PDB file of C-alpha atoms in Angstrom:
ATOM      1  CA  MET A 137      27.580  13.511 -10.077  1.00  0.00           C
ATOM      2  CA  ILE A 138      24.669  12.932  -8.224  1.00  0.00           C
ATOM      3  CA  VAL A 139      22.686  15.966  -7.591  1.00  0.00           C
ATOM      4  CA  LEU A 140      19.694  14.672  -6.234  1.00  0.00           C
ATOM      5  CA  ASP A 141      18.441  11.189  -5.070  1.00  0.00           C
ATOM      6  CA  LEU A 142      14.845  11.105  -4.937  1.00  0.00           C
ATOM      7  CA  TYR A 143      12.765   8.325  -3.031  1.00  0.00           C
ATOM      8  CA  LEU A 144       9.143   8.164  -3.910  1.00  0.00           C
ATOM      9  CA  VAL A 145       6.559   6.707  -1.702  1.00  0.00           C
ATOM     10  CA  ARG A 146       3.002   5.669  -1.816  1.00  0.00           C
ATOM     11  CA  HIS A 147       1.037   5.718   1.968  1.00  0.00           C
ATOM     12  CA  GLY A 148       0.359   2.324   3.456  1.00  0.00           C
ATOM     13  CA  GLN A 149      -2.902   0.937   3.245  1.00  0.00           C
ATOM     14  CA  SER A 150      -5.635   3.158   4.340  1.00  0.00           C
ATOM     15  CA  TYR A 151      -8.971   2.619   5.737  1.00  0.00           C
ATOM     16  CA  GLY A 152     -10.516   4.029   2.505  1.00  0.00           C
ATOM     17  CA  GLN A 153      -9.172   1.108   0.672  1.00  0.00           C
ATOM     18  CA  PHE A 154     -10.594  -1.633   3.216  1.00  0.00           C
ATOM     19  CA  LEU A 155     -13.876  -3.955   2.199  1.00  0.00           C
ATOM     20  CA  ILE A 156     -17.073  -4.894   4.075  1.00  0.00           C
ATOM     21  CA  ASP A 157     -18.640  -7.673   2.292  1.00  0.00           C
ATOM     22  CA  GLY A 158     -16.850  -6.460  -1.044  1.00  0.00           C
ATOM     23  CA  VAL A 159     -17.704  -2.781  -0.525  1.00  0.00           C
ATOM     24  CA  GLU A 160     -15.207  -0.289   0.222  1.00  0.00           C
ATOM     25  CA  LEU A 161     -15.606   1.637   3.501  1.00  0.00           C
ATOM     26  CA  ASP A 162     -15.744   5.412   1.566  1.00  0.00           C
ATOM     27  CA  CYS A 163     -18.862   3.870  -0.373  1.00  0.00           C
ATOM     28  CA  LEU A 164     -20.945   2.794   3.084  1.00  0.00           C
ATOM     29  CA  PRO A 165     -22.666   5.440   5.239  1.00  0.00           C
ATOM     30  CA  VAL A 166     -20.741   6.316   8.593  1.00  0.00           C
ATOM     31  CA  SER A 167     -22.947   4.280  10.870  1.00  0.00           C
ATOM     32  CA  GLN A 168     -22.065   0.963   8.723  1.00  0.00           C
ATOM     33  CA  ARG A 169     -18.479   1.778   9.439  1.00  0.00           C
ATOM     34  CA  PRO A 170     -16.484  -0.071  12.174  1.00  0.00           C
ATOM     35  CA  PRO A 171     -14.992   1.674  14.836  1.00  0.00           C
ATOM     36  CA  GLY A 172     -11.452   3.337  14.713  1.00  0.00           C
ATOM     37  CA  CYS A 173     -11.796   4.277  10.851  1.00  0.00           C
ATOM     38  CA  GLU A 174     -12.896   7.530  11.520  1.00  0.00           C
ATOM     39  CA  THR A 175     -11.525  10.332   8.671  1.00  0.00           C
ATOM     40  CA  GLY A 176      -9.900  13.653   9.206  1.00  0.00           C
ATOM     41  CA  LEU A 177     -10.958  16.901   8.503  1.00  0.00           C
ATOM     42  CA  LEU A 178     -11.931  16.013   4.745  1.00  0.00           C
ATOM     43  CA  GLU A 179     -14.355  13.324   4.503  1.00  0.00           C
ATOM     44  CA  ASP A 180     -11.762  11.222   2.399  1.00  0.00           C
ATOM     45  CA  ASP A 181      -8.735  11.748   5.144  1.00  0.00           C
ATOM     46  CA  TRP A 182      -8.552   7.963   5.462  1.00  0.00           C
ATOM     47  CA  ARG A 183      -6.148   6.885   8.513  1.00  0.00           C
ATOM     48  CA  LEU A 184      -3.870   3.601   7.909  1.00  0.00           C
ATOM     49  CA  THR A 185      -5.287   0.410   8.987  1.00  0.00           C
ATOM     50  CA  PRO A 186      -3.351  -1.766  11.262  1.00  0.00           C
ATOM     51  CA  LEU A 187      -2.041  -3.436   8.140  1.00  0.00           C
ATOM     52  CA  GLY A 188      -0.657   0.092   6.926  1.00  0.00           C
ATOM     53  CA  GLU A 189       0.873   0.812   9.851  1.00  0.00           C
ATOM     54  CA  ARG A 190       2.666  -2.373   9.529  1.00  0.00           C
ATOM     55  CA  GLN A 191       3.423  -1.559   5.962  1.00  0.00           C
ATOM     56  CA  ALA A 192       4.820   1.898   6.873  1.00  0.00           C
ATOM     57  CA  ALA A 193       7.110   0.362  10.003  1.00  0.00           C
ATOM     58  CA  LEU A 194       8.759  -2.105   7.786  1.00  0.00           C
ATOM     59  CA  LEU A 195       9.555   0.101   4.851  1.00  0.00           C
ATOM     60  CA  GLY A 196      10.952   2.950   7.889  1.00  0.00           C
ATOM     61  CA  GLU A 197      12.932  -0.513   8.981  1.00  0.00           C
ATOM     62  CA  SER A 198      14.341  -0.836   5.715  1.00  0.00           C
ATOM     63  CA  LEU A 199      15.331   2.795   5.346  1.00  0.00           C
ATOM     64  CA  ALA A 200      16.638   2.996   8.742  1.00  0.00           C
ATOM     65  CA  GLN A 201      20.452   2.997   7.735  1.00  0.00           C
ATOM     66  CA  THR A 202      19.231   5.515   4.535  1.00  0.00           C
ATOM     67  CA  PRO A 203      19.314   8.803   5.847  1.00  0.00           C
ATOM     68  CA  PHE A 204      17.417  11.533   4.349  1.00  0.00           C
ATOM     69  CA  ASP A 205      18.152  15.497   3.989  1.00  0.00           C
ATOM     70  CA  ALA A 206      13.843  16.287   3.754  1.00  0.00           C
ATOM     71  CA  VAL A 207      11.157  14.704   3.633  1.00  0.00           C
ATOM     72  CA  TYR A 208       8.126  16.031   1.486  1.00  0.00           C
ATOM     73  CA  CYS A 209       4.691  14.756   2.515  1.00  0.00           C
ATOM     74  CA  SER A 210       0.984  14.909   1.687  1.00  0.00           C
ATOM     75  CA  PRO A 211      -1.010  16.860   4.457  1.00  0.00           C
ATOM     76  CA  MET A 212      -3.096  13.501   3.909  1.00  0.00           C
ATOM     77  CA  ALA A 213      -3.474  11.377   7.542  1.00  0.00           C
ATOM     78  CA  ARG A 214      -2.281   8.464   5.764  1.00  0.00           C
ATOM     79  CA  ALA A 215       0.580  10.214   4.080  1.00  0.00           C
ATOM     80  CA  ARG A 216       1.800  11.812   7.263  1.00  0.00           C
ATOM     81  CA  ALA A 217       1.690   8.577   9.340  1.00  0.00           C
ATOM     82  CA  THR A 218       3.625   6.748   6.482  1.00  0.00           C
ATOM     83  CA  ALA A 219       6.448   9.540   6.416  1.00  0.00           C
ATOM     84  CA  GLN A 220       6.542   9.659  10.484  1.00  0.00           C
ATOM     85  CA  ALA A 221       6.977   5.794  10.283  1.00  0.00           C
ATOM     86  CA  ILE A 222      10.061   6.488   8.090  1.00  0.00           C
ATOM     87  CA  ILE A 223      11.558   9.722   9.938  1.00  0.00           C
ATOM     88  CA  GLY A 224      11.167   7.678  12.990  1.00  0.00           C
ATOM     89  CA  ARG A 225      13.789   5.193  12.430  1.00  0.00           C
ATOM     90  CA  GLN A 226      16.288   7.907  11.055  1.00  0.00           C
ATOM     91  CA  PRO A 227      19.391   8.257  12.458  1.00  0.00           C
ATOM     92  CA  GLY A 228      18.827  11.860  13.312  1.00  0.00           C
ATOM     93  CA  PRO A 229      16.188  14.481  12.749  1.00  0.00           C
ATOM     94  CA  VAL A 230      14.816  15.172   9.562  1.00  0.00           C
ATOM     95  CA  PRO A 231      13.150  18.304   8.136  1.00  0.00           C
ATOM     96  CA  LEU A 232       9.373  17.432   7.402  1.00  0.00           C
ATOM     97  CA  ILE A 233       7.801  19.847   4.491  1.00  0.00           C
ATOM     98  CA  VAL A 234       4.215  19.530   3.709  1.00  0.00           C
ATOM     99  CA  PRO A 235       2.980  21.116   0.893  1.00  0.00           C
ATOM    100  CA  ARG A 236      -0.601  21.305  -0.182  1.00  0.00           C
ATOM    101  CA  ASP A 237       0.016  20.358  -3.691  1.00  0.00           C
ATOM    102  CA  LEU A 238       0.881  16.693  -2.850  1.00  0.00           C
ATOM    103  CA  MET A 239      -2.780  15.972  -2.073  1.00  0.00           C
ATOM    104  CA  GLU A 240      -4.507  13.317  -3.729  1.00  0.00           C
ATOM    105  CA  ILE A 241      -6.212  13.816  -6.955  1.00  0.00           C
ATOM    106  CA  GLY A 242      -9.561  14.042  -5.950  1.00  0.00           C
ATOM    107  CA  ASP A 243      -9.177  15.160  -2.194  1.00  0.00           C
ATOM    108  CA  TRP A 244      -7.548  18.426  -4.261  1.00  0.00           C
ATOM    109  CA  GLY A 245     -11.148  19.531  -5.538  1.00  0.00           C
ATOM    110  CA  LYS A 246     -12.313  19.816  -9.047  1.00  0.00           C
ATOM    111  CA  GLU A 247      -9.197  19.863 -11.576  1.00  0.00           C
ATOM    112  CA  SER A 248      -8.832  19.444 -15.225  1.00  0.00           C
ATOM    113  CA  PRO A 249      -5.760  16.952 -16.366  1.00  0.00           C
ATOM    114  CA  GLU A 250      -4.154  19.884 -17.354  1.00  0.00           C
ATOM    115  CA  GLU A 251      -4.096  21.634 -14.195  1.00  0.00           C
ATOM    116  CA  ILE A 252      -3.140  18.117 -12.135  1.00  0.00           C
ATOM    117  CA  HIS A 253      -0.042  18.075 -14.648  1.00  0.00           C
ATOM    118  CA  LEU A 254       0.842  21.846 -13.641  1.00  0.00           C
ATOM    119  CA  ARG A 255       0.647  20.757  -9.962  1.00  0.00           C
ATOM    120  CA  ALA A 256       2.698  17.949 -10.630  1.00  0.00           C
ATOM    121  CA  GLN A 257       5.498  20.190 -12.352  1.00  0.00           C
ATOM    122  CA  ARG A 258       5.211  22.472  -9.380  1.00  0.00           C
ATOM    123  CA  VAL A 259       5.969  19.899  -6.998  1.00  0.00           C
ATOM    124  CA  ALA A 260       9.036  18.297  -9.033  1.00  0.00           C
ATOM    125  CA  ALA A 261      10.483  22.509  -9.494  1.00  0.00           C
ATOM    126  CA  LEU A 262      10.135  22.678  -5.528  1.00  0.00           C
ATOM    127  CA  ILE A 263      11.895  19.647  -4.801  1.00  0.00           C
ATOM    128  CA  ARG A 264      14.596  20.234  -7.254  1.00  0.00           C
ATOM    129  CA  GLU A 265      14.889  23.955  -6.056  1.00  0.00           C
ATOM    130  CA  GLN A 266      14.987  23.662  -2.506  1.00  0.00           C
ATOM    131  CA  SER A 267      17.216  20.522  -2.620  1.00  0.00           C
ATOM    132  CA  PRO A 268      21.188  21.328  -2.202  1.00  0.00           C
ATOM    133  CA  GLU A 269      23.364  19.636  -4.487  1.00  0.00           C
ATOM    134  CA  GLY A 270      23.761  15.827  -3.558  1.00  0.00           C
ATOM    135  CA  ALA A 271      20.664  15.974  -1.396  1.00  0.00           C
ATOM    136  CA  ARG A 272      18.685  12.774  -0.742  1.00  0.00           C
ATOM    137  CA  VAL A 273      15.286  13.581  -0.263  1.00  0.00           C
ATOM    138  CA  LEU A 274      11.820  11.347   0.488  1.00  0.00           C
ATOM    139  CA  VAL A 275       8.494  12.343  -0.795  1.00  0.00           C
ATOM    140  CA  THR A 276       5.446  10.659   0.599  1.00  0.00           C
ATOM    141  CA  ALA A 277       1.907  10.849  -1.333  1.00  0.00           C
ATOM    142  CA  HIS A 278      -0.856   8.862  -3.104  1.00  0.00           C
ATOM    143  CA  ALA A 279      -1.057   6.665  -6.016  1.00  0.00           C
ATOM    144  CA  ALA A 280      -2.483   8.554  -8.294  1.00  0.00           C
ATOM    145  CA  PHE A 281      -0.799  11.889  -7.989  1.00  0.00           C
ATOM    146  CA  ASN A 282       2.524   9.963  -7.606  1.00  0.00           C
ATOM    147  CA  ASN A 283       2.124   8.581 -11.307  1.00  0.00           C
ATOM    148  CA  ARG A 284       1.496  12.429 -12.598  1.00  0.00           C
ATOM    149  CA  LEU A 285       4.325  13.059 -10.175  1.00  0.00           C
ATOM    150  CA  LEU A 286       6.679  10.680 -11.928  1.00  0.00           C
ATOM    151  CA  MET A 287       5.762  12.316 -15.105  1.00  0.00           C
ATOM    152  CA  ALA A 288       6.902  15.630 -14.130  1.00  0.00           C
ATOM    153  CA  LEU A 289       9.823  14.231 -12.366  1.00  0.00           C
ATOM    154  CA  LEU A 290      11.006  12.203 -15.690  1.00  0.00           C
ATOM    155  CA  GLY A 291      10.453  15.391 -17.724  1.00  0.00           C
ATOM    156  CA  LEU A 292       7.314  13.321 -19.698  1.00  0.00           C
ATOM    157  CA  PRO A 293       4.229  14.845 -21.027  1.00  0.00           C
ATOM    158  CA  ALA A 294       0.882  14.369 -19.478  1.00  0.00           C
ATOM    159  CA  PRO A 295      -0.503  11.134 -19.880  1.00  0.00           C
ATOM    160  CA  ASP A 296      -4.370  10.302 -21.078  1.00  0.00           C
ATOM    161  CA  HIS A 297      -4.721   8.286 -17.755  1.00  0.00           C
ATOM    162  CA  LEU A 298      -4.459   8.633 -14.286  1.00  0.00           C
ATOM    163  CA  PHE A 299      -2.251   5.405 -14.012  1.00  0.00           C
ATOM    164  CA  ARG A 300       0.943   4.697 -15.667  1.00  0.00           C
ATOM    165  CA  PHE A 301       3.312   3.541 -12.962  1.00  0.00           C
ATOM    166  CA  GLY A 302       2.364   0.716 -10.348  1.00  0.00           C
ATOM    167  CA  GLN A 303       2.251   2.452  -7.125  1.00  0.00           C
ATOM    168  CA  ASP A 304       1.333  -0.417  -4.252  1.00  0.00           C
ATOM    169  CA  ASN A 305       0.751   0.592  -0.675  1.00  0.00           C
ATOM    170  CA  THR A 306       4.313   1.613   0.632  1.00  0.00           C
ATOM    171  CA  GLY A 307       5.956   0.914  -3.105  1.00  0.00           C
ATOM    172  CA  LEU A 308       9.302   2.616  -3.094  1.00  0.00           C
ATOM    173  CA  THR A 309      10.451   4.435  -6.722  1.00  0.00           C
ATOM    174  CA  ARG A 310      14.098   6.077  -6.985  1.00  0.00           C
ATOM    175  CA  ILE A 311      14.922   8.606  -9.443  1.00  0.00           C
ATOM    176  CA  ILE A 312      18.648   9.876  -9.277  1.00  0.00           C
ATOM    177  CA  PHE A 313      19.323  13.001 -11.116  1.00  0.00           C
ATOM    178  CA  LEU A 314      23.168  13.615 -12.460  1.00  0.00           C
ATOM    179  CA  GLY A 315      24.687  16.949 -12.949  1.00  0.00           C
ATOM    180  CA  ASP A 316      25.811  18.387 -16.483  1.00  0.00           C
ATOM    181  CA  ASP A 317      28.858  16.443 -16.569  1.00  0.00           C
ATOM    182  CA  ALA A 318      26.677  13.551 -17.506  1.00  0.00           C
ATOM    183  CA  PRO A 319      25.290  12.598 -20.620  1.00  0.00           C
ATOM    184  CA  GLN A 320      22.303  13.954 -21.467  1.00  0.00           C
ATOM    185  CA  TRP A 321      20.300  10.566 -21.935  1.00  0.00           C
ATOM    186  CA  ARG A 322      21.706   9.542 -18.422  1.00  0.00           C
ATOM    187  CA  ARG A 323      20.920  12.915 -16.328  1.00  0.00           C
ATOM    188  CA  VAL A 324      17.555  11.639 -15.033  1.00  0.00           C
ATOM    189  CA  TRP A 325      17.582   8.041 -14.082  1.00  0.00           C
ATOM    190  CA  LEU A 326      14.789   5.645 -13.187  1.00  0.00           C
ATOM    191  CA  TYR A 327      16.411   3.572 -10.563  1.00  0.00           C
ATOM    192  CA  CYS A 328      13.650   1.409  -9.452  1.00  0.00           C
ATOM    193  CA  THR A 329       9.725   1.658  -9.253  1.00  0.00           C
ATOM    194  CA  ASN A 330       7.695   0.149  -7.305  1.00  0.00           C
ATOM    195  CA  ASP A 331       9.664  -1.625  -4.938  1.00  0.00           C
ATOM    196  CA  LEU A 332       8.318  -4.071  -2.321  1.00  0.00           C
ATOM    197  CA  SER A 333      11.206  -5.970  -1.037  1.00  0.00           C
ATOM    198  CA  HIS A 334      10.766  -4.319   2.388  1.00  0.00           C
ATOM    199  CA  LEU A 335       7.575  -6.427   2.716  1.00  0.00           C
ATOM    200  CA  PRO A 336       7.450 -10.269   3.183  1.00  0.00           C
ATOM    201  CA  ALA A 337       6.108 -12.343   0.543  1.00  0.00           C
ATOM    202  CA  GLU A 338       2.319 -12.424   1.881  1.00  0.00           C
ATOM    203  CA  LEU A 339       2.446  -8.785   2.547  1.00  0.00           C
ATOM    204  CA  ARG A 340       3.691  -8.178  -1.320  1.00  0.00           C
ATOM    205  CA  ALA A 341       1.361 -10.398  -2.790  1.00  0.00           C
ATOM    206  CA  GLN A 342      -1.850  -8.440  -0.785  1.00  0.00           C
ATOM    207  CA  ALA A 343      -0.375  -4.815  -1.755  1.00  0.00           C
ATOM    208  CA  ILE A 344      -0.478  -6.186  -5.267  1.00  0.00           C
ATOM    209  CA  GLU A 345      -3.869  -7.830  -5.227  1.00  0.00           C
ATOM    210  CA  GLU A 346      -5.435  -4.590  -3.669  1.00  0.00           C
ATOM    211  CA  ASN A 347      -3.972  -2.439  -6.098  1.00  0.00           C
ATOM    212  CA  ILE A 348      -4.940  -4.378  -9.183  1.00  0.00           C
ATOM    213  CA  ARG A 349      -8.405  -4.397  -7.943  1.00  0.00           C
ATOM    214  CA  GLY A 350      -8.491  -0.675  -7.707  1.00  0.00           C
ATOM    215  CA  LEU A 351      -8.096  -0.510 -11.141  1.00  0.00           C
ATOM    216  CA  HIS A 352     -11.093  -1.804 -12.017  1.00  0.00           C
ATOM    217  CA  LEU A 353     -13.190  -0.143  -9.262  1.00  0.00           C
TER     218      LEU A 353
END
């Protein structure tokens, strides 16, 4: 019996990933940034680019017939916009829960690897505790923190590196939690990771290229 069906999503492309002459916007002075890419209250609270908005809309369309009982979302603007694009296509109203613990690594403040893993474990516990049996929930957050959250959800130890799982823009990961009637080895089932099937081929290729490029910056 499924006790929790959890969908984990990275936000769409944000201006923080945008390049001008090979330099990311967050490395440029404000005076050299194009109009419309202003950040929010935090310096790195980047909004979605038009491409990111399209990616989020396509993901929302693909999930329109997948009703969620709740959506958990990072407070960062890029994650909230992605979550809203999905909620806007849902068949009915969906509660939006915005825990501060879902913020991206680095945006939260200075943390040790152990503190990051503990924060991910807190999020995992919060979702499990607040979700009624059989719930389907969506979590919208960030590439690095999603990696740590995946480790916590799967009951794995903290890795020695931020990235162990691919997390492209609007990449979708699904984890199914089964009840005590299932064998121990099947109670946490990683159904799929970083699914980009909602994007057309050219956008899938672009999302993958940007993510791989980011590993080398």
